[in-house]
Amino acid sequence: MKTDARWIVLICILEFAPWEPCHAQTPSFTFPFGSPADRWEYEVYDNNAPWYLTYDTLSWTPDTLMPNGRSYKGFGNGKRAFFLLRRDGNRILQYWPEDTTEFVRYDFGKAKGDSIGFYVHGYPNRDTSIVFVWDEFTTPVFGVPRGVLQFRDTKYLILDEVADSLGIIGIMINIERNYTLKGAVIGGRVYGDVTSVQEDQDSSL
């Protein structure tokens, strides 16, 4: 029986060529900063408060120039900005007012278990907290499967859940205070329930 020369060439290529595993393309992860008209509405559980369930509405402030010479957007409830953040490629950096520096709060190019940065707090008594990717998974959020990354630090045990195209969907602080996204308005589009949420004037991260 005659053997087609093309099969011999193919067998040689498969046998002797270096093998590399095939990795799926990592989809881009969109973190929406939004406009002042956008809002994210959260249920807030607080084990230390006389009431266990309250609500808070957070939105983005315009860029603000900080003493380190960089501009940041504030994410807060109108009384204070809980986070001052800026984008740098796949990374979201947070301004740290204690010493006017910044650190990487989120990195969407990293995987579970990866360290993404650290910050020094307790100024002038220096202590270091490491930020790392706690987990990554896909889960339905408001009826649509979305990639979710969880980020945690080693000092305050703050756990942030960030969903693709929705932003921060959950924040847990020392297991005592928990923000869970109830609904959002982003770019004029409504996600979840935003009809009955009222801002809690006493809540703060």
PDB file of C-alpha atoms in Angstrom:
ATOM      1  CA  MET A   1       0.000   0.000   0.000  1.00  0.00           C
ATOM      2  CA  LYS A   2       1.374   3.403  -0.959  1.00  0.00           C
ATOM      3  CA  THR A   3       1.590   6.099   1.693  1.00  0.00           C
ATOM      4  CA  ASP A   4       0.838   9.684   0.722  1.00  0.00           C
ATOM      5  CA  ALA A   5       3.957  11.780   1.226  1.00  0.00           C
ATOM      6  CA  ARG A   6       1.845  14.552   2.717  1.00  0.00           C
ATOM      7  CA  TRP A   7       0.929  12.316   5.653  1.00  0.00           C
ATOM      8  CA  ILE A   8       4.602  11.521   6.281  1.00  0.00           C
ATOM      9  CA  VAL A   9       5.406  15.258   6.418  1.00  0.00           C
ATOM     10  CA  LEU A  10       2.486  15.933   8.797  1.00  0.00           C
ATOM     11  CA  ILE A  11       3.526  13.084  11.124  1.00  0.00           C
ATOM     12  CA  CYS A  12       7.087  14.384  11.229  1.00  0.00           C
ATOM     13  CA  ILE A  13       5.894  17.900  12.088  1.00  0.00           C
ATOM     14  CA  LEU A  14       3.659  16.645  14.917  1.00  0.00           C
ATOM     15  CA  GLU A  15       6.326  14.338  16.327  1.00  0.00           C
ATOM     16  CA  PHE A  16       9.367  16.573  16.240  1.00  0.00           C
ATOM     17  CA  ALA A  17       8.013  20.100  16.434  1.00  0.00           C
ATOM     18  CA  PRO A  18       8.099  21.660  19.926  1.00  0.00           C
ATOM     19  CA  TRP A  19       4.682  21.421  21.620  1.00  0.00           C
ATOM     20  CA  GLU A  20       3.073  24.375  23.342  1.00  0.00           C
ATOM     21  CA  PRO A  21      -0.243  24.338  25.167  1.00  0.00           C
ATOM     22  CA  CYS A  22      -3.064  26.272  23.599  1.00  0.00           C
ATOM     23  CA  HIS A  23      -4.353  29.126  25.715  1.00  0.00           C
ATOM     24  CA  ALA A  24      -7.626  30.874  25.079  1.00  0.00           C
ATOM     25  CA  GLN A  25      -7.482  34.565  24.450  1.00  0.00           C
ATOM     26  CA  THR A  26      -8.143  36.466  27.673  1.00  0.00           C
ATOM     27  CA  PRO A  27     -11.139  38.739  27.060  1.00  0.00           C
ATOM     28  CA  SER A  28     -10.728  42.407  27.781  1.00  0.00           C
ATOM     29  CA  PHE A  29     -12.037  43.478  31.165  1.00  0.00           C
ATOM     30  CA  THR A  30     -13.893  46.782  31.176  1.00  0.00           C
ATOM     31  CA  PHE A  31     -13.932  48.853  34.344  1.00  0.00           C
ATOM     32  CA  PRO A  32     -16.457  51.677  33.922  1.00  0.00           C
ATOM     33  CA  PHE A  33     -15.526  54.952  35.576  1.00  0.00           C
ATOM     34  CA  GLY A  34     -18.765  56.465  34.362  1.00  0.00           C
ATOM     35  CA  SER A  35     -20.002  60.030  34.333  1.00  0.00           C
ATOM     36  CA  PRO A  36     -21.504  61.997  37.256  1.00  0.00           C
ATOM     37  CA  ALA A  37     -24.940  60.963  35.930  1.00  0.00           C
ATOM     38  CA  ASP A  38     -24.156  57.259  36.426  1.00  0.00           C
ATOM     39  CA  ARG A  39     -24.755  55.655  39.795  1.00  0.00           C
ATOM     40  CA  TRP A  40     -24.228  52.383  41.632  1.00  0.00           C
ATOM     41  CA  GLU A  41     -26.744  51.503  44.350  1.00  0.00           C
ATOM     42  CA  TYR A  42     -25.748  49.103  47.136  1.00  0.00           C
ATOM     43  CA  GLU A  43     -27.328  47.203  49.961  1.00  0.00           C
ATOM     44  CA  VAL A  44     -25.157  47.722  53.040  1.00  0.00           C
ATOM     45  CA  TYR A  45     -25.009  45.136  55.832  1.00  0.00           C
ATOM     46  CA  ASP A  46     -23.343  46.321  59.047  1.00  0.00           C
ATOM     47  CA  ASN A  47     -23.055  43.953  62.020  1.00  0.00           C
ATOM     48  CA  ASN A  48     -21.977  46.797  64.318  1.00  0.00           C
ATOM     49  CA  ALA A  49     -24.855  49.158  63.548  1.00  0.00           C
ATOM     50  CA  PRO A  50     -28.226  49.226  65.333  1.00  0.00           C
ATOM     51  CA  TRP A  51     -29.742  48.568  61.897  1.00  0.00           C
ATOM     52  CA  TYR A  52     -28.382  45.710  59.807  1.00  0.00           C
ATOM     53  CA  LEU A  53     -29.510  46.703  56.316  1.00  0.00           C
ATOM     54  CA  THR A  54     -29.227  50.161  54.815  1.00  0.00           C
ATOM     55  CA  TYR A  55     -28.641  51.530  51.334  1.00  0.00           C
ATOM     56  CA  ASP A  56     -26.036  53.760  49.754  1.00  0.00           C
ATOM     57  CA  THR A  57     -25.710  55.328  46.311  1.00  0.00           C
ATOM     58  CA  LEU A  58     -22.217  55.895  44.924  1.00  0.00           C
ATOM     59  CA  SER A  59     -21.109  57.770  41.811  1.00  0.00           C
ATOM     60  CA  TRP A  60     -17.967  59.186  40.205  1.00  0.00           C
ATOM     61  CA  THR A  61     -16.661  62.709  40.634  1.00  0.00           C
ATOM     62  CA  PRO A  62     -14.709  64.553  37.906  1.00  0.00           C
ATOM     63  CA  ASP A  63     -10.917  64.291  37.733  1.00  0.00           C
ATOM     64  CA  THR A  64      -9.137  65.903  40.660  1.00  0.00           C
ATOM     65  CA  LEU A  65      -5.445  66.813  40.603  1.00  0.00           C
ATOM     66  CA  MET A  66      -3.690  65.481  43.705  1.00  0.00           C
ATOM     67  CA  PRO A  67      -0.363  66.589  45.288  1.00  0.00           C
ATOM     68  CA  ASN A  68       1.545  63.806  43.497  1.00  0.00           C
ATOM     69  CA  GLY A  69       0.791  65.513  40.174  1.00  0.00           C
ATOM     70  CA  ARG A  70      -1.734  62.941  38.898  1.00  0.00           C
ATOM     71  CA  SER A  71      -5.490  63.204  38.396  1.00  0.00           C
ATOM     72  CA  TYR A  72      -7.952  60.788  39.999  1.00  0.00           C
ATOM     73  CA  LYS A  73     -11.699  60.216  39.913  1.00  0.00           C
ATOM     74  CA  GLY A  74     -13.453  59.881  43.248  1.00  0.00           C
ATOM     75  CA  PHE A  75     -15.995  57.113  43.894  1.00  0.00           C
ATOM     76  CA  GLY A  76     -18.277  58.152  46.735  1.00  0.00           C
ATOM     77  CA  ASN A  77     -21.707  59.176  47.949  1.00  0.00           C
ATOM     78  CA  GLY A  78     -21.488  62.956  47.696  1.00  0.00           C
ATOM     79  CA  LYS A  79     -20.179  63.470  51.221  1.00  0.00           C
ATOM     80  CA  ARG A  80     -16.815  61.857  50.692  1.00  0.00           C
ATOM     81  CA  ALA A  81     -14.854  59.937  48.092  1.00  0.00           C
ATOM     82  CA  PHE A  82     -14.243  56.409  49.324  1.00  0.00           C
ATOM     83  CA  PHE A  83     -11.667  55.765  46.601  1.00  0.00           C
ATOM     84  CA  LEU A  84      -9.548  58.068  44.435  1.00  0.00           C
ATOM     85  CA  LEU A  85      -8.720  56.008  41.347  1.00  0.00           C
ATOM     86  CA  ARG A  86      -7.115  56.330  37.935  1.00  0.00           C
ATOM     87  CA  ARG A  87      -6.653  53.921  35.026  1.00  0.00           C
ATOM     88  CA  ASP A  88      -3.301  52.730  33.699  1.00  0.00           C
ATOM     89  CA  GLY A  89      -3.825  50.075  31.019  1.00  0.00           C
ATOM     90  CA  ASN A  90      -5.223  46.936  32.714  1.00  0.00           C
ATOM     91  CA  ARG A  91      -4.566  48.421  36.138  1.00  0.00           C
ATOM     92  CA  ILE A  92      -6.619  50.658  38.410  1.00  0.00           C
ATOM     93  CA  LEU A  93      -4.449  52.649  40.795  1.00  0.00           C
ATOM     94  CA  GLN A  94      -5.600  54.203  44.052  1.00  0.00           C
ATOM     95  CA  TYR A  95      -4.267  57.405  45.549  1.00  0.00           C
ATOM     96  CA  TRP A  96      -3.086  56.996  49.142  1.00  0.00           C
ATOM     97  CA  PRO A  97      -3.428  60.336  50.994  1.00  0.00           C
ATOM     98  CA  GLU A  98      -1.306  59.327  53.984  1.00  0.00           C
ATOM     99  CA  ASP A  99       1.891  59.888  52.033  1.00  0.00           C
ATOM    100  CA  THR A 100       0.544  61.150  48.648  1.00  0.00           C
ATOM    101  CA  THR A 101       1.554  57.942  46.856  1.00  0.00           C
ATOM    102  CA  GLU A 102      -0.486  55.455  44.840  1.00  0.00           C
ATOM    103  CA  PHE A 103      -0.791  51.679  44.684  1.00  0.00           C
ATOM    104  CA  VAL A 104      -2.406  49.129  42.374  1.00  0.00           C
ATOM    105  CA  ARG A 105      -5.876  48.310  43.674  1.00  0.00           C
ATOM    106  CA  TYR A 106      -7.031  46.212  40.694  1.00  0.00           C
ATOM    107  CA  ASP A 107      -5.116  44.510  37.890  1.00  0.00           C
ATOM    108  CA  PHE A 108      -7.283  42.796  35.285  1.00  0.00           C
ATOM    109  CA  GLY A 109      -4.287  41.184  33.605  1.00  0.00           C
ATOM    110  CA  LYS A 110      -3.501  39.006  36.624  1.00  0.00           C
ATOM    111  CA  ALA A 111      -4.821  35.598  37.692  1.00  0.00           C
ATOM    112  CA  LYS A 112      -5.922  33.970  40.936  1.00  0.00           C
ATOM    113  CA  GLY A 113      -3.163  34.007  43.547  1.00  0.00           C
ATOM    114  CA  ASP A 114      -1.087  36.730  41.870  1.00  0.00           C
ATOM    115  CA  SER A 115       0.171  39.628  43.961  1.00  0.00           C
ATOM    116  CA  ILE A 116      -0.498  42.909  42.203  1.00  0.00           C
ATOM    117  CA  GLY A 117       1.031  45.492  44.520  1.00  0.00           C
ATOM    118  CA  PHE A 118       1.350  46.814  48.037  1.00  0.00           C
ATOM    119  CA  TYR A 119       0.851  49.989  49.988  1.00  0.00           C
ATOM    120  CA  VAL A 120       2.299  51.408  53.172  1.00  0.00           C
ATOM    121  CA  HIS A 121      -0.164  52.683  55.764  1.00  0.00           C
ATOM    122  CA  GLY A 122      -0.198  53.854  59.354  1.00  0.00           C
ATOM    123  CA  TYR A 123       1.913  56.884  58.522  1.00  0.00           C
ATOM    124  CA  PRO A 124       4.318  57.656  60.194  1.00  0.00           C
ATOM    125  CA  ASN A 125       4.256  54.153  61.741  1.00  0.00           C
ATOM    126  CA  ARG A 126       4.943  52.158  58.621  1.00  0.00           C
ATOM    127  CA  ASP A 127       3.130  48.912  57.911  1.00  0.00           C
ATOM    128  CA  THR A 128       2.745  47.180  54.566  1.00  0.00           C
ATOM    129  CA  SER A 129      -0.331  45.551  53.080  1.00  0.00           C
ATOM    130  CA  ILE A 130      -0.142  43.337  49.982  1.00  0.00           C
ATOM    131  CA  VAL A 131      -2.963  43.363  47.425  1.00  0.00           C
ATOM    132  CA  PHE A 132      -3.566  40.135  45.495  1.00  0.00           C
ATOM    133  CA  VAL A 133      -6.139  38.362  43.319  1.00  0.00           C
ATOM    134  CA  TRP A 134      -8.242  36.265  45.685  1.00  0.00           C
ATOM    135  CA  ASP A 135     -10.386  34.523  43.063  1.00  0.00           C
ATOM    136  CA  GLU A 136     -11.642  34.700  39.462  1.00  0.00           C
ATOM    137  CA  PHE A 137     -14.793  33.177  37.980  1.00  0.00           C
ATOM    138  CA  THR A 138     -17.763  33.754  35.678  1.00  0.00           C
ATOM    139  CA  THR A 139     -21.210  34.153  37.184  1.00  0.00           C
ATOM    140  CA  PRO A 140     -24.565  35.674  36.177  1.00  0.00           C
ATOM    141  CA  VAL A 141     -24.842  39.289  37.303  1.00  0.00           C
ATOM    142  CA  PHE A 142     -28.246  40.842  36.619  1.00  0.00           C
ATOM    143  CA  GLY A 143     -29.013  37.919  34.323  1.00  0.00           C
ATOM    144  CA  VAL A 144     -25.867  38.105  32.166  1.00  0.00           C
ATOM    145  CA  PRO A 145     -22.773  35.864  32.662  1.00  0.00           C
ATOM    146  CA  ARG A 146     -19.834  38.123  33.464  1.00  0.00           C
ATOM    147  CA  GLY A 147     -16.221  37.688  34.408  1.00  0.00           C
ATOM    148  CA  VAL A 148     -15.603  38.555  38.061  1.00  0.00           C
ATOM    149  CA  LEU A 149     -12.307  39.157  39.841  1.00  0.00           C
ATOM    150  CA  GLN A 150     -11.948  39.349  43.619  1.00  0.00           C
ATOM    151  CA  PHE A 151      -9.133  41.431  45.097  1.00  0.00           C
ATOM    152  CA  ARG A 152      -8.004  41.314  48.730  1.00  0.00           C
ATOM    153  CA  ASP A 153      -5.429  42.999  50.929  1.00  0.00           C
ATOM    154  CA  THR A 154      -3.512  41.369  53.784  1.00  0.00           C
ATOM    155  CA  LYS A 155      -3.959  44.096  56.394  1.00  0.00           C
ATOM    156  CA  TYR A 156      -7.588  45.184  56.496  1.00  0.00           C
ATOM    157  CA  LEU A 157      -8.963  42.026  54.832  1.00  0.00           C
ATOM    158  CA  ILE A 158     -10.975  44.168  52.430  1.00  0.00           C
ATOM    159  CA  LEU A 159     -12.421  41.982  49.656  1.00  0.00           C
ATOM    160  CA  ASP A 160     -13.523  43.748  46.462  1.00  0.00           C
ATOM    161  CA  GLU A 161     -15.597  42.019  43.782  1.00  0.00           C
ATOM    162  CA  VAL A 162     -15.327  43.635  40.354  1.00  0.00           C
ATOM    163  CA  ALA A 163     -17.472  42.511  37.400  1.00  0.00           C
ATOM    164  CA  ASP A 164     -16.709  43.129  33.750  1.00  0.00           C
ATOM    165  CA  SER A 165     -18.512  46.245  32.432  1.00  0.00           C
ATOM    166  CA  LEU A 166     -20.277  46.838  35.771  1.00  0.00           C
ATOM    167  CA  GLY A 167     -17.403  47.754  38.056  1.00  0.00           C
ATOM    168  CA  ILE A 168     -17.509  47.193  41.804  1.00  0.00           C
ATOM    169  CA  ILE A 169     -20.343  44.791  42.650  1.00  0.00           C
ATOM    170  CA  GLY A 170     -19.289  43.990  46.210  1.00  0.00           C
ATOM    171  CA  ILE A 171     -17.035  45.192  49.016  1.00  0.00           C
ATOM    172  CA  MET A 172     -16.532  43.284  52.254  1.00  0.00           C
ATOM    173  CA  ILE A 173     -14.650  44.981  55.080  1.00  0.00           C
ATOM    174  CA  ASN A 174     -13.377  42.760  57.896  1.00  0.00           C
ATOM    175  CA  ILE A 175     -16.468  40.540  57.511  1.00  0.00           C
ATOM    176  CA  GLU A 176     -18.392  43.205  59.443  1.00  0.00           C
ATOM    177  CA  ARG A 177     -19.516  45.579  56.706  1.00  0.00           C
ATOM    178  CA  ASN A 178     -20.637  44.365  53.313  1.00  0.00           C
ATOM    179  CA  TYR A 179     -21.641  46.352  50.211  1.00  0.00           C
ATOM    180  CA  THR A 180     -23.622  44.385  47.604  1.00  0.00           C
ATOM    181  CA  LEU A 181     -24.644  45.977  44.317  1.00  0.00           C
ATOM    182  CA  LYS A 182     -28.427  46.148  44.033  1.00  0.00           C
ATOM    183  CA  GLY A 183     -28.648  48.089  40.791  1.00  0.00           C
ATOM    184  CA  ALA A 184     -26.829  50.576  38.607  1.00  0.00           C
ATOM    185  CA  VAL A 185     -27.350  53.136  35.872  1.00  0.00           C
ATOM    186  CA  ILE A 186     -24.348  53.191  33.510  1.00  0.00           C
ATOM    187  CA  GLY A 187     -24.391  55.145  30.282  1.00  0.00           C
ATOM    188  CA  GLY A 188     -28.170  55.487  30.490  1.00  0.00           C
ATOM    189  CA  ARG A 189     -28.697  51.732  30.795  1.00  0.00           C
ATOM    190  CA  VAL A 190     -30.361  50.318  33.902  1.00  0.00           C
ATOM    191  CA  TYR A 191     -29.074  47.153  35.589  1.00  0.00           C
ATOM    192  CA  GLY A 192     -30.926  45.420  38.404  1.00  0.00           C
ATOM    193  CA  ASP A 193     -33.253  47.292  40.753  1.00  0.00           C
ATOM    194  CA  VAL A 194     -32.671  51.024  41.050  1.00  0.00           C
ATOM    195  CA  THR A 195     -36.230  52.122  41.744  1.00  0.00           C
ATOM    196  CA  SER A 196     -36.450  51.814  45.514  1.00  0.00           C
ATOM    197  CA  VAL A 197     -32.876  52.467  46.636  1.00  0.00           C
ATOM    198  CA  GLN A 198     -32.419  55.506  48.867  1.00  0.00           C
ATOM    199  CA  GLU A 199     -29.100  56.863  50.009  1.00  0.00           C
ATOM    200  CA  ASP A 200     -28.108  56.147  53.578  1.00  0.00           C
ATOM    201  CA  GLN A 201     -26.673  59.385  54.922  1.00  0.00           C
ATOM    202  CA  ASP A 202     -24.712  57.623  57.698  1.00  0.00           C
ATOM    203  CA  SER A 203     -22.907  54.944  55.709  1.00  0.00           C
ATOM    204  CA  SER A 204     -19.210  55.139  54.975  1.00  0.00           C
ATOM    205  CA  LEU A 205     -16.606  52.653  53.855  1.00  0.00           C
TER     206      LEU A 205
END
